[in-house]
Coordinates of C-alpha atoms in Angstrom, one line a residue:
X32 CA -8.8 12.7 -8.8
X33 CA -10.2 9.9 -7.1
X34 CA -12.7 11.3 -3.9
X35 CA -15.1 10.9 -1.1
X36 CA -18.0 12.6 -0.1
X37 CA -19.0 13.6 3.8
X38 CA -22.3 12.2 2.8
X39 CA -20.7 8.4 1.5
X40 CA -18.7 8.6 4.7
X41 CA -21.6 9.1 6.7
X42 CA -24.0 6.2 5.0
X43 CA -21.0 4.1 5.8
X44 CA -21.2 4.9 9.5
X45 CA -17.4 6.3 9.3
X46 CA -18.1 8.5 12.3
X47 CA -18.7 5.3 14.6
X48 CA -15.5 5.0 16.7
X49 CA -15.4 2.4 19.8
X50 CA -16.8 2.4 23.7
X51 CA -15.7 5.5 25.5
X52 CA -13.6 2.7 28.1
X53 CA -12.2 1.0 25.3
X54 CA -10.4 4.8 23.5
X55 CA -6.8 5.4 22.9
X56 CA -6.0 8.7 23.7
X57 CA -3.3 9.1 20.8
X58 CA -6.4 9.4 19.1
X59 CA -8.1 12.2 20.9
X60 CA -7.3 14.5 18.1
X61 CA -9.4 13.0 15.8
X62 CA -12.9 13.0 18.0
X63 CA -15.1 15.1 17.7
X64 CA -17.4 14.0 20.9
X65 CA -19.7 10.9 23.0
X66 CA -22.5 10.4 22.1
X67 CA -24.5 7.4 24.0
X68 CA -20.9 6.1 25.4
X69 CA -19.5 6.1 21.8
X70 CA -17.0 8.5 20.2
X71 CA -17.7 9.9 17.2
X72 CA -15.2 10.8 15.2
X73 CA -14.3 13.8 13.5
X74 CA -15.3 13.5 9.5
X75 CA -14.1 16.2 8.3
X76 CA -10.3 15.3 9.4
X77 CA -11.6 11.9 8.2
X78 CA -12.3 13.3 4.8
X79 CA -9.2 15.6 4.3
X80 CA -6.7 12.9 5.6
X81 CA -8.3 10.1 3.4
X82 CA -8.1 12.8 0.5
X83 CA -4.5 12.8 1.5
X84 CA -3.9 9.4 1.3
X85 CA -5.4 8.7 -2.0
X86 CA -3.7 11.2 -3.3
X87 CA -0.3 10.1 -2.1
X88 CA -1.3 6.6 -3.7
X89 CA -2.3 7.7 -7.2
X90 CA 0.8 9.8 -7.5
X91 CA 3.3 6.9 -6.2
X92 CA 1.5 4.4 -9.0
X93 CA 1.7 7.2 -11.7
X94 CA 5.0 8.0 -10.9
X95 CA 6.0 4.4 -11.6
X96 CA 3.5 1.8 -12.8
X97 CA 5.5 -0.9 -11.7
X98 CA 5.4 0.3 -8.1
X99 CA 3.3 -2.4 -6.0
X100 CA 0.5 -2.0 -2.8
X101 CA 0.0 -4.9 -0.5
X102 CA -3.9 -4.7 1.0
X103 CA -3.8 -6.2 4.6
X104 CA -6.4 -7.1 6.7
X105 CA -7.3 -10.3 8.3
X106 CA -10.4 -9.8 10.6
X107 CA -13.2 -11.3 9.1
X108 CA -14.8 -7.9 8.2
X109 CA -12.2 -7.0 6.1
X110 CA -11.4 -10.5 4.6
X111 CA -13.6 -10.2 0.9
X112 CA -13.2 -6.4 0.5
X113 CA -9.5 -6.6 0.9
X114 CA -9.6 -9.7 -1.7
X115 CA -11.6 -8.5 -3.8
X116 CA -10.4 -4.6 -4.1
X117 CA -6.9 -6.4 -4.5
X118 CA -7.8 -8.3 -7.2
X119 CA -9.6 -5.6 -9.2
X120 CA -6.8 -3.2 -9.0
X121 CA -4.1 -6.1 -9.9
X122 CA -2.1 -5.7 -6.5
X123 CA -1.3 -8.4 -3.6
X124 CA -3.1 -9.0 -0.4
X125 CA -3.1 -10.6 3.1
X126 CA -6.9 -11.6 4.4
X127 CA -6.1 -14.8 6.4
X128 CA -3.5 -14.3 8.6
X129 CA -0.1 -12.6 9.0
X130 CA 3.0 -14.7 8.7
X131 CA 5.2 -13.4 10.8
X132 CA 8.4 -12.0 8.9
X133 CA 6.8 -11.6 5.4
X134 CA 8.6 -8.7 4.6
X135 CA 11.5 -8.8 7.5
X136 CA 12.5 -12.9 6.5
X137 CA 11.2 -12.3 2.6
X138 CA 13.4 -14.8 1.5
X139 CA 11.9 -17.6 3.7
X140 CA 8.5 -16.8 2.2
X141 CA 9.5 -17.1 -1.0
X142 CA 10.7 -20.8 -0.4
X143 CA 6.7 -21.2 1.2
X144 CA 5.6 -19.7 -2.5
X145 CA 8.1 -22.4 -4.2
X146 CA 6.4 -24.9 -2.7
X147 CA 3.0 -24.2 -3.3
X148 CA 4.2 -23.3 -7.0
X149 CA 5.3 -27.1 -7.3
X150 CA 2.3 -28.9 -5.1
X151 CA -0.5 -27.0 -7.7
X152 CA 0.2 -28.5 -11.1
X153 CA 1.3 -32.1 -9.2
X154 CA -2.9 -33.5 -9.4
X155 CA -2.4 -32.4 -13.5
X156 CA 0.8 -33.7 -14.7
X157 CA 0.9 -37.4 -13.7
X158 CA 2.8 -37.5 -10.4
X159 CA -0.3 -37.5 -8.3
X160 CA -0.8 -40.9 -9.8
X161 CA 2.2 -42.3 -8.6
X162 CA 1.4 -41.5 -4.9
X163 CA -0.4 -43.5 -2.2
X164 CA -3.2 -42.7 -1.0
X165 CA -2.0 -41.5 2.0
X166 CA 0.5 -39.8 0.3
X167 CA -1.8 -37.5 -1.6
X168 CA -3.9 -36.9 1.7
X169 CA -1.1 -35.3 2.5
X170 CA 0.4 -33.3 -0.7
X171 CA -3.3 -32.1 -0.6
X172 CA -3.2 -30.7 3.4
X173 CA -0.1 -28.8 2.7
X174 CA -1.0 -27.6 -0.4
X175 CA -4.6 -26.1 1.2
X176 CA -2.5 -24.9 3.9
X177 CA 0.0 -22.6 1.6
X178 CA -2.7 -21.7 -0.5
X179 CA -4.8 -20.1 2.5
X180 CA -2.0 -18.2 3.6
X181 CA -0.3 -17.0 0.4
X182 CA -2.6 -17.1 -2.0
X183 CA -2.9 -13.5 -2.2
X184 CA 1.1 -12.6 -2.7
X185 CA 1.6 -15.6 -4.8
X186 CA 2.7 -13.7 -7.4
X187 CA 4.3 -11.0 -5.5
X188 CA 8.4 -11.3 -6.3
X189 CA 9.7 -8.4 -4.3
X190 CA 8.7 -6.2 -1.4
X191 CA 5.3 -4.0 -2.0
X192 CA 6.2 -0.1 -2.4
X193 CA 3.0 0.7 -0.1
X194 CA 1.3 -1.5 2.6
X195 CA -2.2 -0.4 2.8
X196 CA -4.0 -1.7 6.5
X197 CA -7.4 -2.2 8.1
X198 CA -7.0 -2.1 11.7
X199 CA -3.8 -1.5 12.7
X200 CA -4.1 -2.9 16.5
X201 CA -4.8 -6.5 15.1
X202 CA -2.2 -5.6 12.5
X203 CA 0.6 -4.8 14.8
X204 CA 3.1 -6.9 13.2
X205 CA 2.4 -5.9 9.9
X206 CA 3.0 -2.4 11.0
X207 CA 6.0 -2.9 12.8
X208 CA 7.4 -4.7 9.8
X209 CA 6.6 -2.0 7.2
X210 CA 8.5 0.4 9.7
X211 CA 11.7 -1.5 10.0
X212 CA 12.1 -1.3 6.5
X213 CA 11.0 2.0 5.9
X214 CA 7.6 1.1 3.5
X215 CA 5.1 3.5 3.5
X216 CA 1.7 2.6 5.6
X217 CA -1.4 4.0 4.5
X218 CA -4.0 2.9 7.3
X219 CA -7.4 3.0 8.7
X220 CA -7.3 3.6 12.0
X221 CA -10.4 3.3 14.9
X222 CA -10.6 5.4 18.1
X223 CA -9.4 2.2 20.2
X224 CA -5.6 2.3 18.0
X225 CA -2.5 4.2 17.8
X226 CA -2.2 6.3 15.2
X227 CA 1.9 6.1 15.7
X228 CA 4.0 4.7 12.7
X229 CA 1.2 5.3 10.3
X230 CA 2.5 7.5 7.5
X231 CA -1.0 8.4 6.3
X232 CA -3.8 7.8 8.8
X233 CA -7.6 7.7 8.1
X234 CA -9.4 7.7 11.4
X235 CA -12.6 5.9 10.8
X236 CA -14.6 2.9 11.7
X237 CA -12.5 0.1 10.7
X238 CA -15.1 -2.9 12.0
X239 CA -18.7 -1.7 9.9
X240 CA -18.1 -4.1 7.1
X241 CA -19.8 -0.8 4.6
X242 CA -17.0 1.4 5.9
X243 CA -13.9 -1.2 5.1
X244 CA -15.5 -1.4 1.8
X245 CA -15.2 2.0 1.1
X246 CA -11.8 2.6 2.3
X247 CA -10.5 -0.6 0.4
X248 CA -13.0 0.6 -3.2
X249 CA -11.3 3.9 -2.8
X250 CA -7.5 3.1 -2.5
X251 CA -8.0 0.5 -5.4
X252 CA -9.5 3.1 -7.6
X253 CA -6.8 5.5 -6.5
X254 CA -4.1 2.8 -7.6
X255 CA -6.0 2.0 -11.4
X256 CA -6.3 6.1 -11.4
X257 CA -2.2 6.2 -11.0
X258 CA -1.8 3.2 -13.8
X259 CA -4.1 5.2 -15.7
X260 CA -2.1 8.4 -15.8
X261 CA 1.0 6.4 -15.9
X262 CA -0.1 4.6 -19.1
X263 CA -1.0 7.9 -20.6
X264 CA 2.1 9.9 -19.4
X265 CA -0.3 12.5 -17.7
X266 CA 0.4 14.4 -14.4
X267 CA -1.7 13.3 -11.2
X268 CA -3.2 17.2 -10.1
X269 CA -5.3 18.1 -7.1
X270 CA -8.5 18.7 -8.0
X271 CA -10.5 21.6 -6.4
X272 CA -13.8 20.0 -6.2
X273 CA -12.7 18.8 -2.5
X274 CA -15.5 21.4 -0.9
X275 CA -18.1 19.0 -1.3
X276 CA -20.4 18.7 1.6
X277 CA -23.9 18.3 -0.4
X278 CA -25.3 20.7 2.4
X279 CA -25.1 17.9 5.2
X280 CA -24.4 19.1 8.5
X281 CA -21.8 16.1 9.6
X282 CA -20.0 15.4 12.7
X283 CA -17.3 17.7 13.5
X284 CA -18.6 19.8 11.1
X285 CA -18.3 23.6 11.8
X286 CA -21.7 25.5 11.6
X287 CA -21.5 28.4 9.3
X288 CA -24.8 30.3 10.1
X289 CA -23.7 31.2 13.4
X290 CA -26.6 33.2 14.7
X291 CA -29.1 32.3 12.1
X292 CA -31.3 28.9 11.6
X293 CA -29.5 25.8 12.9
X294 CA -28.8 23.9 9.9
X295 CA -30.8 20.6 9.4
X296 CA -29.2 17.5 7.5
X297 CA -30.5 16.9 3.8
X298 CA -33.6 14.5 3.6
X299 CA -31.9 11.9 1.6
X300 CA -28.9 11.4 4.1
X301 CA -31.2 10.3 7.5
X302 CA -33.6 8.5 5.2
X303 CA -30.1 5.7 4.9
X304 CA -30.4 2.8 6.0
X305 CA -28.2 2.0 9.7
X306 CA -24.5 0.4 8.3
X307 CA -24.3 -3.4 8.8
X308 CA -23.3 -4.5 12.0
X309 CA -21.1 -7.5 11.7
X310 CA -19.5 -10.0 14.8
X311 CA -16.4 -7.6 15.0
X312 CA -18.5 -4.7 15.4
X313 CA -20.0 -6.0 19.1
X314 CA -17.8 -3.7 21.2
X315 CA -19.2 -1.0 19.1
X316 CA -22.6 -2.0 19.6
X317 CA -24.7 1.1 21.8
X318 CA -26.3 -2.1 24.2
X319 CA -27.3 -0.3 27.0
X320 CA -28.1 3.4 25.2
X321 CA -31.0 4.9 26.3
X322 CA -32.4 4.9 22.8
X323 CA -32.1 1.1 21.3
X324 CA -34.6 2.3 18.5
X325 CA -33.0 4.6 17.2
X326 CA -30.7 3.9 13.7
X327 CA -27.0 5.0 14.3
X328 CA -27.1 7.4 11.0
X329 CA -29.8 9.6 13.2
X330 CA -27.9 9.4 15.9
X331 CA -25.2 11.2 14.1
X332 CA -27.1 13.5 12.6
X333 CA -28.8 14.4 15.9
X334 CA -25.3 15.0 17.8
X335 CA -24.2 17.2 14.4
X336 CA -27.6 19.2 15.0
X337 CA -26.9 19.7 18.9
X338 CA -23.0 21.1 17.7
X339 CA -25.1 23.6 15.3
X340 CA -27.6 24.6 18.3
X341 CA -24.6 25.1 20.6
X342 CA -22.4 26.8 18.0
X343 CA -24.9 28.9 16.9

């Protein structure tokens, strides 16, 4: 059974949710507190509910192999994990932009995917030859301008069985889509979203270009899991090794020596290096904290101590 650990979730700076001005409160639920005018969110929800999720993937593929997912996610963060994760796991993606109506006006996209089928293999059977100048200029704009779009679904003849999302308030449409037709959304969602119409939600840091690549490594391996088991006519079972903390006290993490020692995070986990900050990551930024020197993993780790000290 495909997994994640508290201490990968943490590396990938999971925890990190937006400015406390810029919150949803749909998604008070899932924080576990401020810490220098961030939330942080709560990882062990974060790690059950993405459990959850993976679960609920590897069992649809196993269940039927021919069952599709459709990765979405267009800010630029996102863009190459989605791509790539698709690609490994042999499923259809979205990282430019969403055309409005791809699932709601199918039909119409499928005459876009027509087209682009004939423009490709016009520069190697002859007819490019036959064309102006001027003529090709063009062939060649549209052709750039289909492929950019619907590269990633080219293939894709029907609606996807699962629509799996990375940011779901840039994603709106894509959401509301998926809803009207009844698809399934598995989706990562950041303290700044609503977590309504999302079938399976994963709160977590959905602009740290680490943490995208983790959800979108994770629900690809879920899916080649599910093919896997479909392949070998096996049964998808939970597996019990879903205790694993590695002895790292994590945000939102309950102390369990309530009275004793306050616990102290493992050696290896605030030696990690800070998670990248990329351009959609600027309203997440801690400008103006009191402690610009400090890397955002011992941050974490120093609010997850202060919940032991006050626990305890």
């Amino acid at each position: 059974m495909v997994s994640v650990t508290m201490k990968e979730l943490l590396e990938a700076g999971v925890h990190f949710g937006h400015q406390v001005r810029r919150w949803n409160p749909k998604m008070k639920e899932y924080i576990f507190g401020e810490r220098n005018g961030i939330y942080i969110i709560d990882l062990q929800k974060t790690q059950r509910m993405f459990r959850d999720a993976l679960g609920f993937v590897s069992n649809a593929i196993a269940e039927d192999r021919g069952k599709t997912v459709l990765f979405v996610g267009t800010k630029r963060q996102a863009q190459d994990a989605v791509r790539e994760e698709a690609e490994r796991c042999g499923q259809y993606y979205v990282n430019q932009r969403w055309l409005g109506g791809l699932l709601t006006n199918f039909q119409t996209v499928q005459k876009s995917i027509k087209r682009l089928k004939d423009l490709e293999p016009m520069q190697t059977d002859g007819r490019y030859e036959k064309l102006t100048k001027k003529e090709r200029i063009k062939l060649d704009r549209e052709r750039d301008g289909l492929n950019k779009n619907l590269s990633g679904i080219k293939s894709m003849n029907r609606l996807p069985d699962i629509v799996f999302i990375i940011d779901v308030r840039k994603e709106e449409i894509a959401v509301a889509e998926a809803n009207r037709l009844g698809i399934p959304i598995v989706a990562v969602v950041d303290t700044n979203c609503s977590p309504e119409g999302i079938d399976y939600v994963i709160p977590g840091n959905d602009d740290a270009l680490r943490a995208v690549r983790l959800f979108a490594s994770r629900i690809a391996e879920s899916i080649l899991e599910g093919q896997q088991i479909a392949t070998e006519g096996g049964v998808v079972t939970q597996s019990e090794e879903e205790t694993e903390t590695e002895g790292i006290a994590t945000p939102g993490a309950e102390a369990e020596n309530v009275g004793g020692e306050p616990a102290t995070p493992a050696p290896d986990a605030t030696a990690s290096s800070a998670p990248e900050v990329t351009g959609g990551e600027a309203d997440q930024a801690t400008a103006g904290s009191p402690e610009p020197e400090t890397s955002q993993e011992n941050t974490a780790l120093d609010e997850s101590a202060e919940s032991v000290v006050a626990a305890s």
